[in-house]
Amino acid sequence: MAETKSTCCYCGVGCGVIIEHDEGVITGVRGDPQHPANFGRLCTKGSTLHLTAAPNTRVARALYPELRATRNEARSRISWDGALDHAAERFAAIVREHGPDAVAFYISGQLLTEDYYVFNKLAKGLIGTNNVDTNSRLCMSSAVAGYKQTLGADAPPASYEDIDHTDCLFISGSNTAFAHPIVFRRIEDARKANPAMKLIVVDPRRTDTAEAADLHLAILPGTDIALYNAMLHVMLWEGWVDEAYIAAHTEGFDALRKVVRAYTPQMAAGICGVPAADIERAAQWFATSKATLSMYCQGLNQSSHGTHNNAALINLHLASGHLGRPGAGPFSLTGQPNAMGGREVGGLANLLSAHRDLANPQHRAEVAALWGVPDVPAAPGKSAVELFRALESGEIKAAWIACTNPAQSMPDAAQIARALDKAEFVVVQEAYATTETAAYADLLLPATTWGEKTGTVTNSERRISRVRPAVAAPGEARHDWAIAVDFARRLGHALGNPLTDALFPYADEEAIWNEHRETTRGRDLDITGLSYATLETEGPQQWPFPSGAGSGKTRLYEDGVFPTESGRAKFVAAEHLPVAEPVSAKYPIALTTGRLRDQWHGMSRTGTLARLFAHEAEPLLHLNQADLERRGLAEGDLVRVSSRRGAVIVKVAASDSVRPGQAFLPMHWGANTMGGYGVNVLTVSAFDPYSKQPELKHAAVQVEKYAEG
Ligand code: SF4
């Protein structure tokens, strides 16, 4: 038996794993005791990874390229050369006739950093379109915009070890116990070690995380800003703000002070639906603890004002001086294993390599010079929702989708289906043959996956870990970066671009990594000192890690200097805004969706293991007993849940985790497992104006007893 160190492919905790394998078969997995993210622990998903790996699993892997000539016929096996030549010809024809913005790439926070880098360069450097976006848009883009508006850079300032040093942990919009289980175990340990530590949880639902809290603020969905503004109001009234920190390290506080004047605890209690006394207590614990750490996730981000949700929470840290010290700071948790890596290489429609901004002409010129191309186009690319709307309208004609399943995971799933139906040419690059999105593929390209790939990922605490292969890929599956490079070379030649070979010279992942490292020189995330060899000998490292550094940085902004023009952090004076789709007489229930403990995304991997259904076997609509009685429903009845966009039929469960007028539905079930268009037929595609992240956390629905026929 042999062992290979790698990283878990599920959530953004980024746990180290040791893969056990024998004669080309993965036989087991255990936590890596030396990895600083988990110190040997694994959750239910991570500890069963080996059972989801080929050939142990009954999951249908994509094994060979498959092509169909028309939508009405089945795909047939084709050679790699035939598949990529065909793709290059179709893309080149569309670009020649309609321009570069008629094609788009939709990629994934589950790709490795090296994969991401190549796709970004292919779109922006070779084709000349910024139409490259990712499913990370659905989970982290509001956190990115929130950091940039306040602290000046997309850089989470804290680390997991701050959990061990904090006296007040403020968890907002995160069911950490389910979505980041190993972080939650660390929280449990820290509370045992420090029984005086306060845990405040802000969540409309009484989740397992909220159950553990000293104070649970069950705010109404979308009212976060009112809560944080009221907490700041209390801090100001009581003299709990850190005037010295504000004066020395920030700007814009006077404007914010004026805004929060109106947010009395009583006023906010009316908006948020929680007692004023609880808001006052939260403000006291937050401001007066020795060190306060905030952890937050999709509850803040998946909102039509997600950027300001983030900024309003970061305001509290700046106002109380809880930043840049052990145990203190705002700390966004990433949902996916490499959402951070994607941000680092600029793999979103509005970003460029190394946290540069597409809108900045100097940044575009720097990237063009690094890549050796005349320019990077200035026209903004389409973000996820915009991209699929443009596909439906015909503005975008061809889409290349890699390692993600938008037909299951995007909001307003019926619109996504229409868009994929309408597209002239859809390429799906996937490890799994049977995803909802693969059904729309004109060309299906088999990709390698966990246990087979090599490269790097970055977790929530800026820690870069190696991903290593333990076994060979099944069938003809190829690595994602290699598929992208092979396609890029063929497309570049088809378009007559003389720079093609120079743009994509890579022999392996390490060559891509080294080019990526060079783009970060002098930037906030400088990793010029972090070679594969250093990762090999020193293990996972946090950025920044510039040339000559002996280690990365645990904590940012310890000197109180921020990467803004003035060197000061900026307060954002944000006002409370309503949700995009308020409840109404016809749709009176506020629906929120979220994760279960033992499932991952669209269940392509976890859905193949019976034991991972022991916790929750099917999608249940969690509804308060009062709402069941009002509708004459009993536990287990089938109900029709409908929104303005479509409906699903599910069983109902009585639950006091939601208040009357609210409902919860797990996000994991799509068309394949639930029929119709899946859970996301209900959700809303309205998005935040800054981050373009859609409001997946709130939709107005009706719930009625389902009568067959
Ligand atoms: Fe994997 Fe996340 Fe579980 Fe760690 S906490 S084992 S990264 S799913």
PDB file of N, CA, C and O and ligand atoms in Angstrom, residues 7-17 37-38 41-47 49 178-183 335 337 597 600, ligand 1:
ATOM      1  N   THR A   7      -5.320  17.260  -0.559  1.00  0.00           N
ATOM      2  CA  THR A   7      -6.251  18.156   0.129  1.00  0.00           C
ATOM      3  C   THR A   7      -7.668  17.716  -0.187  1.00  0.00           C
ATOM      4  O   THR A   7      -7.950  17.279  -1.308  1.00  0.00           O
ATOM      5  N   CYS A   8      -8.557  17.839   0.779  1.00  0.00           N
ATOM      6  CA  CYS A   8      -9.972  17.483   0.563  1.00  0.00           C
ATOM      7  C   CYS A   8     -10.545  18.367  -0.532  1.00  0.00           C
ATOM      8  O   CYS A   8     -10.240  19.555  -0.621  1.00  0.00           O
ATOM      9  N   CYS A   9     -11.414  17.798  -1.360  1.00  0.00           N
ATOM     10  CA  CYS A   9     -11.952  18.546  -2.505  1.00  0.00           C
ATOM     11  C   CYS A   9     -13.312  19.156  -2.221  1.00  0.00           C
ATOM     12  O   CYS A   9     -13.958  19.664  -3.126  1.00  0.00           O
ATOM     13  N   TYR A  10     -13.777  19.088  -0.978  1.00  0.00           N
ATOM     14  CA  TYR A  10     -15.100  19.662  -0.703  1.00  0.00           C
ATOM     15  C   TYR A  10     -14.980  21.124  -0.271  1.00  0.00           C
ATOM     16  O   TYR A  10     -14.770  21.997  -1.089  1.00  0.00           O
ATOM     17  N   CYS A  11     -15.043  21.426   1.020  1.00  0.00           N
ATOM     18  CA  CYS A  11     -15.289  22.826   1.388  1.00  0.00           C
ATOM     19  C   CYS A  11     -14.014  23.649   1.547  1.00  0.00           C
ATOM     20  O   CYS A  11     -12.897  23.142   1.491  1.00  0.00           O
ATOM     21  N   GLY A  12     -14.206  24.939   1.805  1.00  0.00           N
ATOM     22  CA  GLY A  12     -13.102  25.883   1.898  1.00  0.00           C
ATOM     23  C   GLY A  12     -12.279  25.794   3.166  1.00  0.00           C
ATOM     24  O   GLY A  12     -11.328  26.564   3.328  1.00  0.00           O
ATOM     25  N   VAL A  13     -12.611  24.865   4.077  1.00  0.00           N
ATOM     26  CA  VAL A  13     -11.732  24.666   5.236  1.00  0.00           C
ATOM     27  C   VAL A  13     -10.363  24.213   4.738  1.00  0.00           C
ATOM     28  O   VAL A  13      -9.330  24.617   5.262  1.00  0.00           O
ATOM     29  N   GLY A  14     -10.382  23.367   3.678  1.00  0.00           N
ATOM     30  CA  GLY A  14      -9.123  22.963   3.051  1.00  0.00           C
ATOM     31  C   GLY A  14      -8.333  21.962   3.859  1.00  0.00           C
ATOM     32  O   GLY A  14      -7.107  22.103   4.029  1.00  0.00           O
ATOM     33  N   CYS A  15      -8.989  20.933   4.363  1.00  0.00           N
ATOM     34  CA  CYS A  15      -8.315  19.946   5.220  1.00  0.00           C
ATOM     35  C   CYS A  15      -7.301  19.110   4.433  1.00  0.00           C
ATOM     36  O   CYS A  15      -7.564  18.694   3.292  1.00  0.00           O
ATOM     37  N   GLY A  16      -6.187  18.828   5.076  1.00  0.00           N
ATOM     38  CA  GLY A  16      -5.203  17.936   4.492  1.00  0.00           C
ATOM     39  C   GLY A  16      -5.636  16.488   4.655  1.00  0.00           C
ATOM     40  O   GLY A  16      -6.136  16.091   5.709  1.00  0.00           O
ATOM     41  N   VAL A  17      -5.439  15.702   3.593  1.00  0.00           N
ATOM     42  CA  VAL A  17      -5.799  14.285   3.645  1.00  0.00           C
ATOM     43  C   VAL A  17      -4.595  13.434   3.247  1.00  0.00           C
ATOM     44  O   VAL A  17      -3.709  13.899   2.522  1.00  0.00           O
ATOM     45  N   ALA A  37      -4.854  23.124   8.828  1.00  0.00           N
ATOM     46  CA  ALA A  37      -6.297  23.392   8.752  1.00  0.00           C
ATOM     47  C   ALA A  37      -7.097  22.405   9.580  1.00  0.00           C
ATOM     48  O   ALA A  37      -8.185  22.733  10.065  1.00  0.00           O
ATOM     49  N   ASN A  38      -6.589  21.193   9.749  1.00  0.00           N
ATOM     50  CA  ASN A  38      -7.412  20.163  10.408  1.00  0.00           C
ATOM     51  C   ASN A  38      -6.668  19.279  11.399  1.00  0.00           C
ATOM     52  O   ASN A  38      -7.306  18.567  12.177  1.00  0.00           O
ATOM     53  N   ARG A  41      -8.021  15.771  11.567  1.00  0.00           N
ATOM     54  CA  ARG A  41      -9.465  15.519  11.619  1.00  0.00           C
ATOM     55  C   ARG A  41     -10.072  15.567  10.214  1.00  0.00           C
ATOM     56  O   ARG A  41      -9.605  16.300   9.352  1.00  0.00           O
ATOM     57  N   LEU A  42     -11.165  14.845  10.031  1.00  0.00           N
ATOM     58  CA  LEU A  42     -11.967  14.952   8.816  1.00  0.00           C
ATOM     59  C   LEU A  42     -13.434  14.858   9.197  1.00  0.00           C
ATOM     60  O   LEU A  42     -13.788  14.195  10.184  1.00  0.00           O
ATOM     61  N   CYS A  43     -14.297  15.488   8.432  1.00  0.00           N
ATOM     62  CA  CYS A  43     -15.734  15.386   8.695  1.00  0.00           C
ATOM     63  C   CYS A  43     -16.304  14.197   7.921  1.00  0.00           C
ATOM     64  O   CYS A  43     -15.577  13.464   7.263  1.00  0.00           O
ATOM     65  N   THR A  44     -17.626  14.040   8.001  1.00  0.00           N
ATOM     66  CA  THR A  44     -18.259  12.874   7.350  1.00  0.00           C
ATOM     67  C   THR A  44     -17.996  12.861   5.847  1.00  0.00           C
ATOM     68  O   THR A  44     -17.817  11.784   5.265  1.00  0.00           O
ATOM     69  N   LYS A  45     -17.971  14.031   5.236  1.00  0.00           N
ATOM     70  CA  LYS A  45     -17.748  14.059   3.781  1.00  0.00           C
ATOM     71  C   LYS A  45     -16.287  13.712   3.456  1.00  0.00           C
ATOM     72  O   LYS A  45     -16.023  12.852   2.623  1.00  0.00           O
ATOM     73  N   GLY A  46     -15.367  14.381   4.131  1.00  0.00           N
ATOM     74  CA  GLY A  46     -13.953  14.141   3.844  1.00  0.00           C
ATOM     75  C   GLY A  46     -13.522  12.717   4.136  1.00  0.00           C
ATOM     76  O   GLY A  46     -12.722  12.126   3.397  1.00  0.00           O
ATOM     77  N   SER A  47     -14.073  12.142   5.206  1.00  0.00           N
ATOM     78  CA  SER A  47     -13.616  10.801   5.612  1.00  0.00           C
ATOM     79  C   SER A  47     -14.178   9.697   4.724  1.00  0.00           C
ATOM     80  O   SER A  47     -13.786   8.539   4.855  1.00  0.00           O
ATOM     81  N   LEU A  49     -14.244  10.166   1.291  1.00  0.00           N
ATOM     82  CA  LEU A  49     -13.822  10.510  -0.072  1.00  0.00           C
ATOM     83  C   LEU A  49     -13.401   9.283  -0.884  1.00  0.00           C
ATOM     84  O   LEU A  49     -13.691   9.189  -2.081  1.00  0.00           O
ATOM     85  N   PHE A 178     -22.455  22.680   9.937  1.00  0.00           N
ATOM     86  CA  PHE A 178     -22.738  21.818   8.784  1.00  0.00           C
ATOM     87  C   PHE A 178     -21.806  22.123   7.603  1.00  0.00           C
ATOM     88  O   PHE A 178     -21.365  21.219   6.909  1.00  0.00           O
ATOM     89  N   ALA A 179     -21.582  23.419   7.357  1.00  0.00           N
ATOM     90  CA  ALA A 179     -20.897  23.803   6.117  1.00  0.00           C
ATOM     91  C   ALA A 179     -19.378  23.782   6.256  1.00  0.00           C
ATOM     92  O   ALA A 179     -18.673  23.590   5.269  1.00  0.00           O
ATOM     93  N   HIS A 180     -18.862  23.987   7.464  1.00  0.00           N
ATOM     94  CA  HIS A 180     -17.413  23.984   7.720  1.00  0.00           C
ATOM     95  C   HIS A 180     -17.163  23.200   9.010  1.00  0.00           C
ATOM     96  O   HIS A 180     -16.713  23.771  10.021  1.00  0.00           O
ATOM     97  N   PRO A 181     -17.443  21.899   8.995  1.00  0.00           N
ATOM     98  CA  PRO A 181     -17.490  21.127  10.247  1.00  0.00           C
ATOM     99  C   PRO A 181     -16.177  21.121  11.031  1.00  0.00           C
ATOM    100  O   PRO A 181     -16.212  21.138  12.277  1.00  0.00           O
ATOM    101  N   ILE A 182     -15.060  21.107  10.343  1.00  0.00           N
ATOM    102  CA  ILE A 182     -13.793  21.018  11.090  1.00  0.00           C
ATOM    103  C   ILE A 182     -13.465  22.359  11.754  1.00  0.00           C
ATOM    104  O   ILE A 182     -12.891  22.397  12.859  1.00  0.00           O
ATOM    105  N   VAL A 183     -13.861  23.447  11.148  1.00  0.00           N
ATOM    106  CA  VAL A 183     -13.733  24.753  11.820  1.00  0.00           C
ATOM    107  C   VAL A 183     -14.617  24.768  13.058  1.00  0.00           C
ATOM    108  O   VAL A 183     -14.226  25.267  14.126  1.00  0.00           O
ATOM    109  N   GLY A 335     -16.912  28.929   0.631  1.00  0.00           N
ATOM    110  CA  GLY A 335     -17.693  27.708   0.496  1.00  0.00           C
ATOM    111  C   GLY A 335     -16.910  26.604  -0.189  1.00  0.00           C
ATOM    112  O   GLY A 335     -16.866  25.463   0.269  1.00  0.00           O
ATOM    113  N   PRO A 337     -13.560  24.640  -2.287  1.00  0.00           N
ATOM    114  CA  PRO A 337     -12.169  24.361  -1.928  1.00  0.00           C
ATOM    115  C   PRO A 337     -11.175  25.343  -2.525  1.00  0.00           C
ATOM    116  O   PRO A 337     -10.100  25.534  -1.974  1.00  0.00           O
ATOM    117  N   ARG A 597     -25.594  18.670   6.292  1.00  0.00           N
ATOM    118  CA  ARG A 597     -24.274  18.347   6.843  1.00  0.00           C
ATOM    119  C   ARG A 597     -23.480  17.416   5.947  1.00  0.00           C
ATOM    120  O   ARG A 597     -22.265  17.580   5.779  1.00  0.00           O
ATOM    121  N   TRP A 600     -22.829  17.606  -0.613  1.00  0.00           N
ATOM    122  CA  TRP A 600     -22.007  18.646  -1.202  1.00  0.00           C
ATOM    123  C   TRP A 600     -22.615  19.071  -2.533  1.00  0.00           C
ATOM    124  O   TRP A 600     -22.843  18.251  -3.414  1.00  0.00           O
TER     125      TRP A 600
HETATM  126 FE1  SF4 B   1     -13.352  18.314   3.656  1.00  0.00          FE
HETATM  127 FE2  SF4 B   1     -14.465  20.599   4.570  1.00  0.00          FE
HETATM  128 FE3  SF4 B   1     -14.914  18.285   5.824  1.00  0.00          FE
HETATM  129 FE4  SF4 B   1     -12.501  19.407   5.921  1.00  0.00          FE
HETATM  130  S1  SF4 B   1     -14.402  20.249   6.793  1.00  0.00           S
HETATM  131  S2  SF4 B   1     -12.943  17.237   5.577  1.00  0.00           S
HETATM  132  S3  SF4 B   1     -12.353  20.312   3.860  1.00  0.00           S
HETATM  133  S4  SF4 B   1     -15.548  18.815   3.734  1.00  0.00           S
END
